[in-house]
PDB file of C-alpha atoms in Angstrom:
ATOM      1  CA  MET H   1     -69.997 145.095 -52.158  1.00  0.00           C
ATOM      2  CA  ARG H   2     -68.869 143.761 -55.528  1.00  0.00           C
ATOM      3  CA  GLY H   3     -66.148 144.722 -55.489  1.00  0.00           C
ATOM      4  CA  GLY H   4     -62.808 146.922 -53.837  1.00  0.00           C
ATOM      5  CA  GLN H   5     -59.788 148.893 -55.557  1.00  0.00           C
ATOM      6  CA  ILE H   6     -57.096 149.299 -53.922  1.00  0.00           C
ATOM      7  CA  LYS H   7     -54.513 152.350 -55.565  1.00  0.00           C
ATOM      8  CA  LEU H   8     -51.742 154.052 -54.047  1.00  0.00           C
ATOM      9  CA  PHE H   9     -51.250 157.985 -54.149  1.00  0.00           C
ATOM     10  CA  ASP H  10     -48.332 160.257 -53.361  1.00  0.00           C
ATOM     11  CA  ASP H  11     -48.251 163.130 -50.967  1.00  0.00           C
ATOM     12  CA  THR H  12     -49.932 165.119 -53.817  1.00  0.00           C
ATOM     13  CA  PHE H  13     -52.874 163.193 -53.840  1.00  0.00           C
ATOM     14  CA  HIS H  14     -52.090 161.873 -57.557  1.00  0.00           C
ATOM     15  CA  THR H  15     -51.928 157.840 -58.569  1.00  0.00           C
ATOM     16  CA  VAL H  16     -48.248 156.265 -58.468  1.00  0.00           C
ATOM     17  CA  ASN H  17     -47.986 154.686 -61.960  1.00  0.00           C
ATOM     18  CA  TYR H  18     -44.606 152.553 -62.015  1.00  0.00           C
ATOM     19  CA  VAL H  19     -43.227 151.995 -65.682  1.00  0.00           C
ATOM     20  CA  PHE H  20     -43.890 148.641 -66.900  1.00  0.00           C
ATOM     21  CA  LYS H  21     -42.163 147.326 -69.727  1.00  0.00           C
ATOM     22  CA  ALA H  22     -40.897 148.489 -72.756  1.00  0.00           C
ATOM     23  CA  GLY H  23     -41.386 152.430 -70.648  1.00  0.00           C
ATOM     24  CA  GLU H  24     -45.059 151.831 -70.537  1.00  0.00           C
ATOM     25  CA  LYS H  25     -46.592 153.122 -67.587  1.00  0.00           C
ATOM     26  CA  ARG H  26     -48.952 151.836 -64.922  1.00  0.00           C
ATOM     27  CA  SER H  27     -50.654 153.053 -61.965  1.00  0.00           C
ATOM     28  CA  ARG H  28     -50.315 151.263 -58.634  1.00  0.00           C
ATOM     29  CA  THR H  29     -54.417 149.119 -58.513  1.00  0.00           C
ATOM     30  CA  THR H  30     -55.697 146.593 -58.155  1.00  0.00           C
ATOM     31  CA  TRP H  31     -58.623 144.811 -56.779  1.00  0.00           C
ATOM     32  CA  VAL H  32     -58.878 143.632 -53.072  1.00  0.00           C
ATOM     33  CA  ASN H  33     -60.572 140.374 -54.240  1.00  0.00           C
ATOM     34  CA  TYR H  34     -56.476 139.154 -55.836  1.00  0.00           C
ATOM     35  CA  ALA H  35     -54.273 141.221 -53.472  1.00  0.00           C
ATOM     36  CA  TYR H  36     -56.831 138.490 -50.877  1.00  0.00           C
ATOM     37  CA  ALA H  37     -56.005 135.463 -53.462  1.00  0.00           C
ATOM     38  CA  ARG H  38     -52.237 136.556 -53.783  1.00  0.00           C
ATOM     39  CA  ARG H  39     -51.441 136.872 -49.798  1.00  0.00           C
ATOM     40  CA  CYS H  40     -53.755 133.176 -49.630  1.00  0.00           C
ATOM     41  CA  ASP H  41     -51.703 131.106 -51.732  1.00  0.00           C
ATOM     42  CA  GLU H  42     -48.521 133.013 -49.899  1.00  0.00           C
ATOM     43  CA  LEU H  43     -49.331 131.633 -46.165  1.00  0.00           C
ATOM     44  CA  LYS H  44     -50.796 128.347 -48.538  1.00  0.00           C
ATOM     45  CA  GLN H  45     -53.775 128.679 -46.781  1.00  0.00           C
ATOM     46  CA  PRO H  46     -57.211 127.652 -48.473  1.00  0.00           C
ATOM     47  CA  TYR H  47     -60.010 130.855 -49.618  1.00  0.00           C
ATOM     48  CA  PRO H  48     -62.189 131.603 -47.933  1.00  0.00           C
ATOM     49  CA  ASP H  49     -65.722 130.353 -49.276  1.00  0.00           C
ATOM     50  CA  TRP H  50     -66.895 134.062 -50.290  1.00  0.00           C
ATOM     51  CA  LEU H  51     -63.687 134.493 -52.319  1.00  0.00           C
ATOM     52  CA  THR H  52     -63.939 130.996 -54.204  1.00  0.00           C
ATOM     53  CA  ALA H  53     -67.446 132.271 -55.644  1.00  0.00           C
ATOM     54  CA  TYR H  54     -66.069 135.351 -56.286  1.00  0.00           C
ATOM     55  CA  LEU H  55     -63.242 134.259 -58.498  1.00  0.00           C
ATOM     56  CA  ASP H  56     -65.382 131.308 -60.165  1.00  0.00           C
ATOM     57  CA  GLU H  57     -66.374 132.565 -63.867  1.00  0.00           C
ATOM     58  CA  ARG H  58     -69.041 129.885 -63.593  1.00  0.00           C
ATOM     59  CA  ASN H  59     -70.587 132.089 -60.685  1.00  0.00           C
ATOM     60  CA  GLU H  60     -73.132 134.836 -60.802  1.00  0.00           C
ATOM     61  CA  VAL H  61     -71.451 136.408 -58.215  1.00  0.00           C
ATOM     62  CA  GLN H  62     -71.810 140.609 -59.690  1.00  0.00           C
ATOM     63  CA  LYS H  63     -68.687 141.975 -60.353  1.00  0.00           C
ATOM     64  CA  SER H  64     -68.264 145.761 -60.437  1.00  0.00           C
ATOM     65  CA  PRO H  65     -68.875 147.561 -62.148  1.00  0.00           C
ATOM     66  CA  CYS H  66     -71.298 149.818 -60.598  1.00  0.00           C
ATOM     67  CA  LEU H  67     -70.695 153.317 -58.971  1.00  0.00           C
ATOM     68  CA  PHE H  68     -68.479 154.161 -56.521  1.00  0.00           C
ATOM     69  CA  GLY H  69     -69.801 155.532 -53.481  1.00  0.00           C
ATOM     70  CA  LEU H  70     -73.319 153.719 -54.391  1.00  0.00           C
ATOM     71  CA  PRO H  71     -74.234 152.318 -51.462  1.00  0.00           C
ATOM     72  CA  GLN H  72     -74.767 155.484 -50.073  1.00  0.00           C
ATOM     73  CA  LEU H  73     -78.364 155.632 -51.225  1.00  0.00           C
ATOM     74  CA  LEU H  74     -79.799 153.385 -48.363  1.00  0.00           C
ATOM     75  CA  THR H  75     -78.874 156.258 -45.955  1.00  0.00           C
ATOM     76  CA  ALA H  76     -79.834 159.295 -48.182  1.00  0.00           C
ATOM     77  CA  ASP H  77     -82.264 161.157 -48.414  1.00  0.00           C
ATOM     78  CA  ALA H  78     -84.446 160.197 -52.244  1.00  0.00           C
ATOM     79  CA  HIS H  79     -84.605 163.514 -52.796  1.00  0.00           C
ATOM     80  CA  GLN H  80     -81.184 164.725 -52.728  1.00  0.00           C
ATOM     81  CA  PRO H  81     -79.060 165.413 -55.832  1.00  0.00           C
ATOM     82  CA  VAL H  82     -76.448 162.828 -56.326  1.00  0.00           C
ATOM     83  CA  ALA H  83     -72.942 164.438 -58.306  1.00  0.00           C
ATOM     84  CA  ILE H  84     -70.492 161.994 -60.958  1.00  0.00           C
ATOM     85  CA  VAL H  85     -67.294 161.967 -61.204  1.00  0.00           C
ATOM     86  CA  GLU H  86     -64.712 160.328 -62.889  1.00  0.00           C
ATOM     87  CA  ALA H  87     -62.304 159.197 -60.095  1.00  0.00           C
ATOM     88  CA  PRO H  88     -63.709 157.813 -56.824  1.00  0.00           C
ATOM     89  CA  LYS H  89     -60.416 160.420 -55.054  1.00  0.00           C
ATOM     90  CA  THR H  90     -62.775 163.115 -56.972  1.00  0.00           C
ATOM     91  CA  ALA H  91     -65.488 161.871 -54.937  1.00  0.00           C
ATOM     92  CA  ILE H  92     -64.403 161.290 -51.759  1.00  0.00           C
ATOM     93  CA  ILE H  93     -62.153 164.480 -52.183  1.00  0.00           C
ATOM     94  CA  SER H  94     -65.999 166.617 -53.127  1.00  0.00           C
ATOM     95  CA  THR H  95     -67.476 165.559 -50.748  1.00  0.00           C
ATOM     96  CA  PRO H  96     -67.269 167.662 -47.027  1.00  0.00           C
ATOM     97  CA  TYR H  97     -67.054 170.639 -49.518  1.00  0.00           C
ATOM     98  CA  PHE H  98     -70.325 169.900 -51.502  1.00  0.00           C
ATOM     99  CA  PRO H  99     -72.368 168.012 -48.666  1.00  0.00           C
ATOM    100  CA  GLY H 100     -75.961 168.885 -50.217  1.00  0.00           C
ATOM    101  CA  PHE H 101     -74.482 166.474 -53.036  1.00  0.00           C
ATOM    102  CA  ILE H 102     -74.149 161.868 -52.428  1.00  0.00           C
ATOM    103  CA  TRP H 103     -71.045 161.737 -54.710  1.00  0.00           C
ATOM    104  CA  LEU H 104     -70.294 159.299 -56.884  1.00  0.00           C
ATOM    105  CA  ALA H 105     -68.015 158.212 -59.147  1.00  0.00           C
ATOM    106  CA  VAL H 106     -67.707 155.930 -62.764  1.00  0.00           C
ATOM    107  CA  GLY H 107     -64.665 154.924 -62.132  1.00  0.00           C
ATOM    108  CA  ALA H 108     -63.521 155.874 -65.857  1.00  0.00           C
ATOM    109  CA  LEU H 109     -64.249 158.399 -69.002  1.00  0.00           C
ATOM    110  CA  SER H 110     -65.908 155.527 -71.111  1.00  0.00           C
ATOM    111  CA  TYR H 111     -67.670 153.822 -67.764  1.00  0.00           C
ATOM    112  CA  LEU H 112     -70.578 157.014 -68.585  1.00  0.00           C
ATOM    113  CA  ASN H 113     -73.914 154.788 -69.047  1.00  0.00           C
ATOM    114  CA  ALA H 114     -76.745 153.965 -68.779  1.00  0.00           C
ATOM    115  CA  GLU H 115     -76.869 150.397 -67.036  1.00  0.00           C
ATOM    116  CA  ARG H 116     -73.747 152.162 -64.981  1.00  0.00           C
ATOM    117  CA  LEU H 117     -76.722 154.785 -63.314  1.00  0.00           C
ATOM    118  CA  ALA H 118     -79.968 152.402 -63.559  1.00  0.00           C
ATOM    119  CA  PRO H 119     -79.497 152.623 -59.575  1.00  0.00           C
ATOM    120  CA  LEU H 120     -79.913 156.870 -60.118  1.00  0.00           C
ATOM    121  CA  ARG H 121     -83.292 156.783 -62.011  1.00  0.00           C
ATOM    122  CA  GLY H 122     -86.128 159.500 -60.632  1.00  0.00           C
ATOM    123  CA  ARG H 123     -83.381 161.838 -59.031  1.00  0.00           C
ATOM    124  CA  ARG H 124     -81.437 164.816 -60.025  1.00  0.00           C
ATOM    125  CA  ILE H 125     -77.953 164.519 -61.359  1.00  0.00           C
ATOM    126  CA  GLU H 126     -74.863 166.776 -61.946  1.00  0.00           C
ATOM    127  CA  LEU H 127     -72.374 165.132 -64.380  1.00  0.00           C
ATOM    128  CA  PHE H 128     -68.665 166.282 -63.486  1.00  0.00           C
ATOM    129  CA  PRO H 129     -66.044 166.067 -66.184  1.00  0.00           C
ATOM    130  CA  ASP H 130     -62.462 165.279 -65.668  1.00  0.00           C
ATOM    131  CA  LEU H 131     -60.347 168.244 -67.712  1.00  0.00           C
ATOM    132  CA  SER H 132     -59.096 167.670 -71.704  1.00  0.00           C
ATOM    133  CA  THR H 133     -57.629 169.489 -73.664  1.00  0.00           C
ATOM    134  CA  ASP H 134     -59.275 169.308 -76.229  1.00  0.00           C
ATOM    135  CA  GLY H 135     -62.408 169.553 -74.614  1.00  0.00           C
ATOM    136  CA  ARG H 136     -63.060 165.371 -75.389  1.00  0.00           C
ATOM    137  CA  ALA H 137     -63.911 164.835 -71.681  1.00  0.00           C
ATOM    138  CA  PHE H 138     -66.825 167.472 -71.442  1.00  0.00           C
ATOM    139  CA  ASP H 139     -67.681 166.883 -74.999  1.00  0.00           C
ATOM    140  CA  ARG H 140     -68.155 162.822 -74.372  1.00  0.00           C
ATOM    141  CA  TRP H 141     -69.402 162.779 -70.743  1.00  0.00           C
ATOM    142  CA  ASN H 142     -72.047 166.101 -72.788  1.00  0.00           C
ATOM    143  CA  ARG H 143     -73.309 163.674 -75.262  1.00  0.00           C
ATOM    144  CA  VAL H 144     -74.247 160.689 -73.059  1.00  0.00           C
ATOM    145  CA  ALA H 145     -76.041 162.546 -70.474  1.00  0.00           C
ATOM    146  CA  GLY H 146     -78.180 164.202 -73.903  1.00  0.00           C
ATOM    147  CA  GLU H 147     -78.669 160.564 -74.705  1.00  0.00           C
ATOM    148  CA  LEU H 148     -79.709 159.544 -70.736  1.00  0.00           C
ATOM    149  CA  LEU H 149     -81.726 162.444 -70.867  1.00  0.00           C
ATOM    150  CA  ALA H 150     -83.848 161.200 -73.624  1.00  0.00           C
ATOM    151  CA  ASP H 151     -84.057 157.835 -72.013  1.00  0.00           C
ATOM    152  CA  GLY H 152     -85.989 159.461 -68.896  1.00  0.00           C
ATOM    153  CA  PHE H 153     -83.051 160.388 -66.577  1.00  0.00           C
ATOM    154  CA  GLN H 154     -83.081 164.065 -65.014  1.00  0.00           C
ATOM    155  CA  ILE H 155     -79.053 165.249 -66.253  1.00  0.00           C
ATOM    156  CA  THR H 156     -76.945 168.102 -65.828  1.00  0.00           C
ATOM    157  CA  VAL H 157     -73.070 168.354 -66.982  1.00  0.00           C
ATOM    158  CA  SER H 158     -71.734 171.341 -64.552  1.00  0.00           C
ATOM    159  CA  THR H 159     -69.219 173.447 -67.295  1.00  0.00           C
ATOM    160  CA  TYR H 160     -67.922 174.699 -63.567  1.00  0.00           C
ATOM    161  CA  LEU H 161     -64.101 172.906 -64.920  1.00  0.00           C
ATOM    162  CA  GLU H 162     -64.407 173.991 -68.659  1.00  0.00           C
ATOM    163  CA  ASP H 163     -65.312 177.512 -67.488  1.00  0.00           C
ATOM    164  CA  ASN H 164     -62.502 177.893 -65.050  1.00  0.00           C
ATOM    165  CA  ALA H 165     -59.249 175.988 -66.130  1.00  0.00           C
ATOM    166  CA  THR H 166     -56.523 177.386 -67.639  1.00  0.00           C
ATOM    167  CA  ASP H 167     -54.565 175.363 -70.450  1.00  0.00           C
ATOM    168  CA  GLU H 168     -51.920 173.573 -68.025  1.00  0.00           C
ATOM    169  CA  GLU H 169     -55.000 172.171 -66.233  1.00  0.00           C
ATOM    170  CA  ARG H 170     -56.516 170.409 -69.524  1.00  0.00           C
ATOM    171  CA  VAL H 171     -53.320 169.587 -70.253  1.00  0.00           C
ATOM    172  CA  ALA H 172     -52.992 167.559 -67.229  1.00  0.00           C
ATOM    173  CA  GLY H 173     -56.504 166.041 -67.243  1.00  0.00           C
ATOM    174  CA  ALA H 174     -57.075 167.897 -63.607  1.00  0.00           C
ATOM    175  CA  ASP H 175     -60.252 166.721 -62.379  1.00  0.00           C
ATOM    176  CA  LEU H 176     -62.894 168.747 -59.489  1.00  0.00           C
ATOM    177  CA  ALA H 177     -60.508 167.475 -56.731  1.00  0.00           C
ATOM    178  CA  ASP H 178     -57.405 169.103 -58.396  1.00  0.00           C
ATOM    179  CA  PHE H 179     -59.219 172.838 -58.234  1.00  0.00           C
ATOM    180  CA  LEU H 180     -60.143 171.641 -54.365  1.00  0.00           C
ATOM    181  CA  LEU H 181     -56.647 170.224 -53.275  1.00  0.00           C
ATOM    182  CA  GLU H 182     -55.424 173.814 -54.911  1.00  0.00           C
ATOM    183  CA  GLN H 183     -56.839 175.254 -51.513  1.00  0.00           C
ATOM    184  CA  TRP H 184     -55.566 172.902 -49.468  1.00  0.00           C
ATOM    185  CA  PRO H 185     -52.466 174.657 -46.930  1.00  0.00           C
ATOM    186  CA  ASP H 186     -48.699 174.341 -49.355  1.00  0.00           C
ATOM    187  CA  GLN H 187     -47.268 171.693 -46.985  1.00  0.00           C
ATOM    188  CA  SER H 188     -48.844 168.599 -47.153  1.00  0.00           C
ATOM    189  CA  PRO H 189     -51.191 167.146 -44.138  1.00  0.00           C
ATOM    190  CA  GLN H 190     -50.099 165.429 -41.333  1.00  0.00           C
ATOM    191  CA  TRP H 191     -52.632 161.822 -41.314  1.00  0.00           C
ATOM    192  CA  GLY H 192     -53.688 161.455 -37.184  1.00  0.00           C
ATOM    193  CA  GLU H 193     -52.648 164.628 -36.082  1.00  0.00           C
TER     194      GLU H 193
END
């Protein structure tokens, strides 16, 4: 494990945003190491050794950025294809709908690169970029996929969202999870029932 992200979602499965200074909106996102350190500070307790090492900038502890869900490769069949999406939420939601893939996430549109995908070399990879108003998200991942293909990766880009999206979905920057969640009943699921 290299890190753990903590993200707050609302009952529509979208990231909760709050207004920061000067009207700037930010998501309710943090990291386990920061939250744990803050809690230790509040309780006036010493940091455990692993946290001290993790927070020490001089230390060689490798932190994110790895693919979300990467540990699945340890137990998955070597021939099982990998699907890559931008958000971890989308990888989680897509898994039961498309169990033929190992679902991973890069974490952000610009994080798709050869370094992050290096553990997938030799596997078949399909990218599922988010939507964007002008198609720039698809175009960017398609360009990067071309570079990765030239570098020896077995990679394709799905056109499913581009082919089936409405203008409203493009403006909203919808992703595969949004398409799948539209299929859920109108009422929110009651967790724990």
